Short mmCIF file of C-alpha atoms in Angstrom, two decimals:
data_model
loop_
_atom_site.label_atom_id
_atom_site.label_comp_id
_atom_site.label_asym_id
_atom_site.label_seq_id
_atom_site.Cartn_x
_atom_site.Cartn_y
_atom_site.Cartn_z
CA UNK J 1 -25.58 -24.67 -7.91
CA UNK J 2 -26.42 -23.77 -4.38
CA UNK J 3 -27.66 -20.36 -3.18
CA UNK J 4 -25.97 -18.20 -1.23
CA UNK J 5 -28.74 -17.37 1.53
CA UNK J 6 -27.60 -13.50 1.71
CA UNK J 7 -30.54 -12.87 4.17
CA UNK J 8 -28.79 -14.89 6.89
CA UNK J 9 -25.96 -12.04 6.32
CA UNK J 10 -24.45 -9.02 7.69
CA UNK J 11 -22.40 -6.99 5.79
CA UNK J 12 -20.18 -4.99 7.95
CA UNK J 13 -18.56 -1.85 5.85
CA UNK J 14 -14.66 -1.45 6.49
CA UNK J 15 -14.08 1.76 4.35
CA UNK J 16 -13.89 5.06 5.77
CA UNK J 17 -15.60 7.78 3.95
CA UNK J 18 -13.65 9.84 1.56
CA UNK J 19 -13.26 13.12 2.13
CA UNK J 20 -10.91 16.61 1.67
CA UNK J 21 -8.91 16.56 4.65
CA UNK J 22 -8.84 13.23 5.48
CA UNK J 23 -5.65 11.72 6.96
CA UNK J 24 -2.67 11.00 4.77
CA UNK J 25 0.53 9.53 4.74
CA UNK J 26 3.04 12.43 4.58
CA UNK J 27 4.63 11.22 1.23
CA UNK J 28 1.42 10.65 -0.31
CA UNK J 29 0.67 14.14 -0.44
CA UNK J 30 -1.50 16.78 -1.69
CA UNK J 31 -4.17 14.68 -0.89
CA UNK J 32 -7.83 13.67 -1.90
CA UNK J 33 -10.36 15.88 -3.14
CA UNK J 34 -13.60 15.62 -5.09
CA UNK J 35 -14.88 18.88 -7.07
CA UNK J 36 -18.30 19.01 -9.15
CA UNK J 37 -17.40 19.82 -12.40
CA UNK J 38 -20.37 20.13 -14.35
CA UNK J 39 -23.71 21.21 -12.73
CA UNK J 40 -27.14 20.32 -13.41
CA UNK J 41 -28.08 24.21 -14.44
CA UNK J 42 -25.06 23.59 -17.33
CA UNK J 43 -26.72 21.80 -19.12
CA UNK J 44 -30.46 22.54 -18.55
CA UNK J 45 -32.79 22.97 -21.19
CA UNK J 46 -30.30 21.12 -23.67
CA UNK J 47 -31.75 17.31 -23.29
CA UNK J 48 -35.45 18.18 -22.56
CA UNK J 49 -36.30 17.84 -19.16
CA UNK J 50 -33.07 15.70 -17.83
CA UNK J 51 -30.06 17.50 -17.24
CA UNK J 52 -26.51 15.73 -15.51
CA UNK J 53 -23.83 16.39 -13.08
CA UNK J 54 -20.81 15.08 -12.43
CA UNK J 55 -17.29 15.76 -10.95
CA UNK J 56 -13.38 15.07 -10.46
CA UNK J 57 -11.59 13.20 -8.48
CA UNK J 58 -8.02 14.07 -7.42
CA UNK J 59 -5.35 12.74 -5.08
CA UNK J 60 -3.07 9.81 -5.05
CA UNK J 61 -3.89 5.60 -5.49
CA UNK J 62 -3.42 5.05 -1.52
CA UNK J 63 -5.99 7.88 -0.21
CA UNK J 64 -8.10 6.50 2.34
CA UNK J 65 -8.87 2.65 2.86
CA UNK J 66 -6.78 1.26 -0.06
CA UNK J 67 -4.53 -1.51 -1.24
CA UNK J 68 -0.54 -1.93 -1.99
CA UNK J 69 0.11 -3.32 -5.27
CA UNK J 70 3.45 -5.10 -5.32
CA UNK J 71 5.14 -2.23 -7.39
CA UNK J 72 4.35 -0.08 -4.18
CA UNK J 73 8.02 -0.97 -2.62
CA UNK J 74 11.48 -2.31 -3.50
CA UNK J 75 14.12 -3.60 -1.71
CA UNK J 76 17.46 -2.20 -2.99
CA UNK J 77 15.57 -1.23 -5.98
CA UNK J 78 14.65 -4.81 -6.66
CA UNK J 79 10.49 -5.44 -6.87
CA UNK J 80 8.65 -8.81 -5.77
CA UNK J 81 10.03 -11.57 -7.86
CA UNK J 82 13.22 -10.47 -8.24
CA UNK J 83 12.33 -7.48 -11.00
CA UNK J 84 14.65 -4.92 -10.82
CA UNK J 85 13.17 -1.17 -11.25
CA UNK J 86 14.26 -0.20 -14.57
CA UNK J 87 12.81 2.28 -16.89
CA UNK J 88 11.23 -0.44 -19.06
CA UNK J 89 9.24 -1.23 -16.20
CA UNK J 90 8.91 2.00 -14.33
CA UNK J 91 7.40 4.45 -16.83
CA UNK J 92 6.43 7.73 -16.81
CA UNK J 93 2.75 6.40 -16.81
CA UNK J 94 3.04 3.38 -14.48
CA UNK J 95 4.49 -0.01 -13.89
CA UNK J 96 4.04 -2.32 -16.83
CA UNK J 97 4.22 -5.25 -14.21
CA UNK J 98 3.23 -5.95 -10.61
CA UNK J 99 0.71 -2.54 -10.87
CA UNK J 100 -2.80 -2.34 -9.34
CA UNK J 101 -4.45 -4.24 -12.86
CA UNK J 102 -2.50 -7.26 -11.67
CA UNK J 103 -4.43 -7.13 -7.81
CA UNK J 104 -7.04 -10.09 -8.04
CA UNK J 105 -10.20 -10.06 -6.45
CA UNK J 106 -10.28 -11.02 -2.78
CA UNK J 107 -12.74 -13.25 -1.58
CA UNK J 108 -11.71 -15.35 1.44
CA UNK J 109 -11.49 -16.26 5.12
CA UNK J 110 -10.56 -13.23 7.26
CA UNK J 111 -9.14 -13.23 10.62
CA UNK J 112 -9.52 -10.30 12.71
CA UNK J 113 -6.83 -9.99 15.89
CA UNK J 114 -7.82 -7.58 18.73
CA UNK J 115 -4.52 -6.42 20.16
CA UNK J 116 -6.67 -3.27 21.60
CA UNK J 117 -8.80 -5.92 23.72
CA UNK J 118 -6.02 -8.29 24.62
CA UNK J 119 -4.11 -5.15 26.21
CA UNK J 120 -7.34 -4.04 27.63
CA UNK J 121 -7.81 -0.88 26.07
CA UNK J 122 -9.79 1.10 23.64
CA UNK J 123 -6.82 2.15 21.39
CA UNK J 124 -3.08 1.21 21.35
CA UNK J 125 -0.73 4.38 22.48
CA UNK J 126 0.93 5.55 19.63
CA UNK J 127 3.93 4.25 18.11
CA UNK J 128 3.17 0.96 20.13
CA UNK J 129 5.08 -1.61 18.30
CA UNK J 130 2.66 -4.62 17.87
CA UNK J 131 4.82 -7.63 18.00
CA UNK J 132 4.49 -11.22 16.93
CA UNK J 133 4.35 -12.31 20.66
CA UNK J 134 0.90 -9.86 20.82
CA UNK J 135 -0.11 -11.49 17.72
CA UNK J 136 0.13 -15.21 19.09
CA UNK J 137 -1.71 -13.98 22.01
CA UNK J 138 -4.22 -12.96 20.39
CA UNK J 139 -5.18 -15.81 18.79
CA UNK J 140 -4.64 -18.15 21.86
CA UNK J 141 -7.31 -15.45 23.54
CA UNK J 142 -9.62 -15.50 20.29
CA UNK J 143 -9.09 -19.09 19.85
CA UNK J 144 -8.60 -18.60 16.52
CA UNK J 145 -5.98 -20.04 14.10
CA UNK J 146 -4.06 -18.38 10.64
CA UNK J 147 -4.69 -20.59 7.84
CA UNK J 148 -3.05 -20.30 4.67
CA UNK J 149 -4.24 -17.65 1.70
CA UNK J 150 -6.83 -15.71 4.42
CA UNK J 151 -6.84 -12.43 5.22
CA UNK J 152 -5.61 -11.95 8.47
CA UNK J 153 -6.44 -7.49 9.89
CA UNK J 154 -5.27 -6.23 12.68
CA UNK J 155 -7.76 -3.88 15.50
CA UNK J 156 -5.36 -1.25 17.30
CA UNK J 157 -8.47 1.35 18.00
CA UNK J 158 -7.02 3.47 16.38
CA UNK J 159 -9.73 4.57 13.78
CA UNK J 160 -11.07 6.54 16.44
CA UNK J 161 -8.87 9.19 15.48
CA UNK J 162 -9.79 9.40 11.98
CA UNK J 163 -10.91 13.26 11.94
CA UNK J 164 -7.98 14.33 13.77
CA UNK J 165 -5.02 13.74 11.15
CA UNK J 166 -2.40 14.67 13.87
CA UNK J 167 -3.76 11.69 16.27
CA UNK J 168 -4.63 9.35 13.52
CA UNK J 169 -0.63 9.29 12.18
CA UNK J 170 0.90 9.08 15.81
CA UNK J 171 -0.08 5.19 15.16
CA UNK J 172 0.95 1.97 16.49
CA UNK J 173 1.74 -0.80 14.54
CA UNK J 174 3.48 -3.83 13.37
CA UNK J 175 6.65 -4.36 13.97
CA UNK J 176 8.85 -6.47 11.72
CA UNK J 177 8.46 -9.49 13.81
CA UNK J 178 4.74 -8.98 13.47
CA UNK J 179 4.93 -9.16 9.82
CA UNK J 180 7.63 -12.09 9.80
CA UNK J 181 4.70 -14.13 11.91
CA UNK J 182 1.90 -13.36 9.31
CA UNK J 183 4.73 -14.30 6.53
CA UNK J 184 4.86 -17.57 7.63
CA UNK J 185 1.50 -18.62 7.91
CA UNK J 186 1.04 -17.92 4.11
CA UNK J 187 -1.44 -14.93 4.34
CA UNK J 188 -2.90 -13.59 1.43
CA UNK J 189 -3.22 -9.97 2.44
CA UNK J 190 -3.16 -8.10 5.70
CA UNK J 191 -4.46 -4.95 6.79
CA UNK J 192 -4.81 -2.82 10.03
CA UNK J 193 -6.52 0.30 11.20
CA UNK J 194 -3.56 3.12 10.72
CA UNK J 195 -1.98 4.50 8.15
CA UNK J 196 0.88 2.75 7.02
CA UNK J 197 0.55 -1.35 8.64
CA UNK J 198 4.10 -0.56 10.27
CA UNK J 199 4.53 2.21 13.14
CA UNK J 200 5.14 5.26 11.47
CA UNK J 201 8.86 6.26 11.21
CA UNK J 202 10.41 3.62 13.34
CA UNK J 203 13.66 2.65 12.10
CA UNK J 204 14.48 -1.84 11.79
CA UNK J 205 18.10 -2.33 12.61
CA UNK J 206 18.21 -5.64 11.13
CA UNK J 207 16.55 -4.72 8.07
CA UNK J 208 18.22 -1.12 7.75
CA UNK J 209 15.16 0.60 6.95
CA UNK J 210 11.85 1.98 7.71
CA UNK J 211 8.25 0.31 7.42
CA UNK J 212 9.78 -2.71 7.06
CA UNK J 213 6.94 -4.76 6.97
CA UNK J 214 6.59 -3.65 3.55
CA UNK J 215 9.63 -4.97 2.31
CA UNK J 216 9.22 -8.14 4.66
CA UNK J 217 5.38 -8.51 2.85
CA UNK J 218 5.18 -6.99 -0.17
CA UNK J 219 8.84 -7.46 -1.58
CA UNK J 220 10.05 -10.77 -0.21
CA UNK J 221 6.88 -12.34 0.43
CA UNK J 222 4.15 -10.69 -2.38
CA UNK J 223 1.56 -10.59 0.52
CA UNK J 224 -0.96 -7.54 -0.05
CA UNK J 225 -1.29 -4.27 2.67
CA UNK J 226 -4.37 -3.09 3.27
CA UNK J 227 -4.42 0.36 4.95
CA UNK J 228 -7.01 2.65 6.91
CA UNK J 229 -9.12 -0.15 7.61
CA UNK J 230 -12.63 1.40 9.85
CA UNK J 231 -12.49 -2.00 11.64
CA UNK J 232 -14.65 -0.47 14.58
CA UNK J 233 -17.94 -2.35 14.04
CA UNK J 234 -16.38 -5.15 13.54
CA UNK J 235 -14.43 -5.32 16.55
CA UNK J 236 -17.51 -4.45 18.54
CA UNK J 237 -19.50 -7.14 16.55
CA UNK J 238 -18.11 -9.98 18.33
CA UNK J 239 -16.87 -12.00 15.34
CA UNK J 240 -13.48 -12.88 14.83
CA UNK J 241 -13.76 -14.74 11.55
CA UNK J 242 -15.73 -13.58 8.51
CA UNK J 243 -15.92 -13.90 4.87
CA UNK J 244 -13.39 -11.16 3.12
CA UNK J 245 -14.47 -9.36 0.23
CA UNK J 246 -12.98 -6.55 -1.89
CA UNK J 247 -12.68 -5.68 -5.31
CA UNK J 248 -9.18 -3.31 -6.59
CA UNK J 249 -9.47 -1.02 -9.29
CA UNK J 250 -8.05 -1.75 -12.50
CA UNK J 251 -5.88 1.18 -12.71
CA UNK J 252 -3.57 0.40 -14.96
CA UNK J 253 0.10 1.16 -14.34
CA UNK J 254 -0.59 2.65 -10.48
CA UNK J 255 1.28 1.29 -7.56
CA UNK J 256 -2.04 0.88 -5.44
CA UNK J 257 -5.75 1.38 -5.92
CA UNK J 258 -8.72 2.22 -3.47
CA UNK J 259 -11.16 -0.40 -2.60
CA UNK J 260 -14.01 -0.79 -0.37
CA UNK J 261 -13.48 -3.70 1.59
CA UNK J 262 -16.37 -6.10 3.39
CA UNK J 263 -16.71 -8.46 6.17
CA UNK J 264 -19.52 -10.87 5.96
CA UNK J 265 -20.65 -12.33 9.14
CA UNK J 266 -23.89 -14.61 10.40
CA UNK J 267 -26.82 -11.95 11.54
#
């Protein structure tokens, strides 16, 4: 069996750090927090010379850089597959199907589209709607191409704004036709640098709703969001396509889980 040469490697980091405070989708609040519960003086003196710490950790599955589990959204109260939310599968403790101990493993091509760079900008304006026509363009500029089951994220600049919550959830983002695009080409997962893939509150006529990228994705397509990608260094490292790699939580029962995504490129 061959080798994997990881010297010839750099691993580029795509999580932000998780902090209280940090920027969070309205609905997904109170949000994350980390408190020490025990301290190292608690327990001194009762083990010899080694004592231990350790702490809590509050807040909901889709703080920070996370990932949708298909349970996340319904169309007309109707999961991915066709399951319809009922209380046998929506429980007071979590989804007994399509939850975040059903998210595989991701290890696979990824495709990263500058829309920032092919408008010729440092970040997006927010609310821009990021169409299917940018996407396209982008990978005519990048000379890139989708292939099926990779992992295609999206650069709007917008990470930028991460310690300003008010600046970081005036976002751009997909619109449906965006999502419709990456639908077709048979992605695996997709991800972007805002909080929520879609623009934040804009209402789809055709679709009647609101983020509908989710239900276009998730519900009719079971293709995986990614959200608050820091896709910064990558951008700035030059390198389009990568090797994907992130690991979900097996939280049983929850609707999403927090990961720490990576992007392998050549050194």
């Amino acid at each position: 069996m061959a080798v994997i040469d990881t010297s010839a490697m750099r691993i580029i980091d795509l999580e932000f750090p998780r902090t209280e405070g940090m920027p969070e989708f309205p609905t997904h609040k109170p949000g994350y927090a980390f408190t020490l519960y025990q301290r190292h003086e608690d327990t001194r003196g009762t083990s010899g010379i080694r004592s231990g710490a350790f702490g809590q950790l509050h807040g909901t599955e889709h703080a920070g850089t996370h990932i949708d589990a298909l349970s996340h959204q319904a169309e007309c109260l109707t999961l991915h597959g066709g399951l319809p939310v009922t209380p046998e599968l929506q429980t007071p403790t979590g989804f007994t199907s399509l939850a975040a101990e059903d998210l595989q493993p991701i290890f696979a091509d990824g495709i990263l589209l500058d829309v920032a760079a092919l408008k010729g900008v440092e970040v997006l304006e927010p609310y821009y709607p990021v169409t299917a026509d940018d996407l396209a363009a982008c990978c005519e500029r990048q000379n890139v191409t989708i292939a099926e089951n990779s992992v295609v994220l999206v650069y709007l600049g917008q990470g930028r704004y991460w310690h300003d919550e008010d600046r970081y959830l005036a976002a751009p983002g997909m619109d449906r036709s965006a999502s419709e695009w990456l639908a077709e080409r048979k992605v695996q997962a997709v991800g972007a640098d805002n909080i929520c893939w879609d623009v934040p509150g804009l209402w789809d006529d055709t679709l009647g709703c609101t983020l509908p990228g989710h239900i276009v994705l998730l519900v009719r397509a079971g293709i995986l969001i990614i959200e608050n990608l820091d896709l910064a260094e990558l951008a700035a490292s030059g390198h389009s396509q990568f090797l994907f790699v992130s690991v979900p939580l097996k939280l049983v029962g929850a609707t999403g889980s927090p990961i720490r995504p990576l992007a392998l490129v050549p050194r």
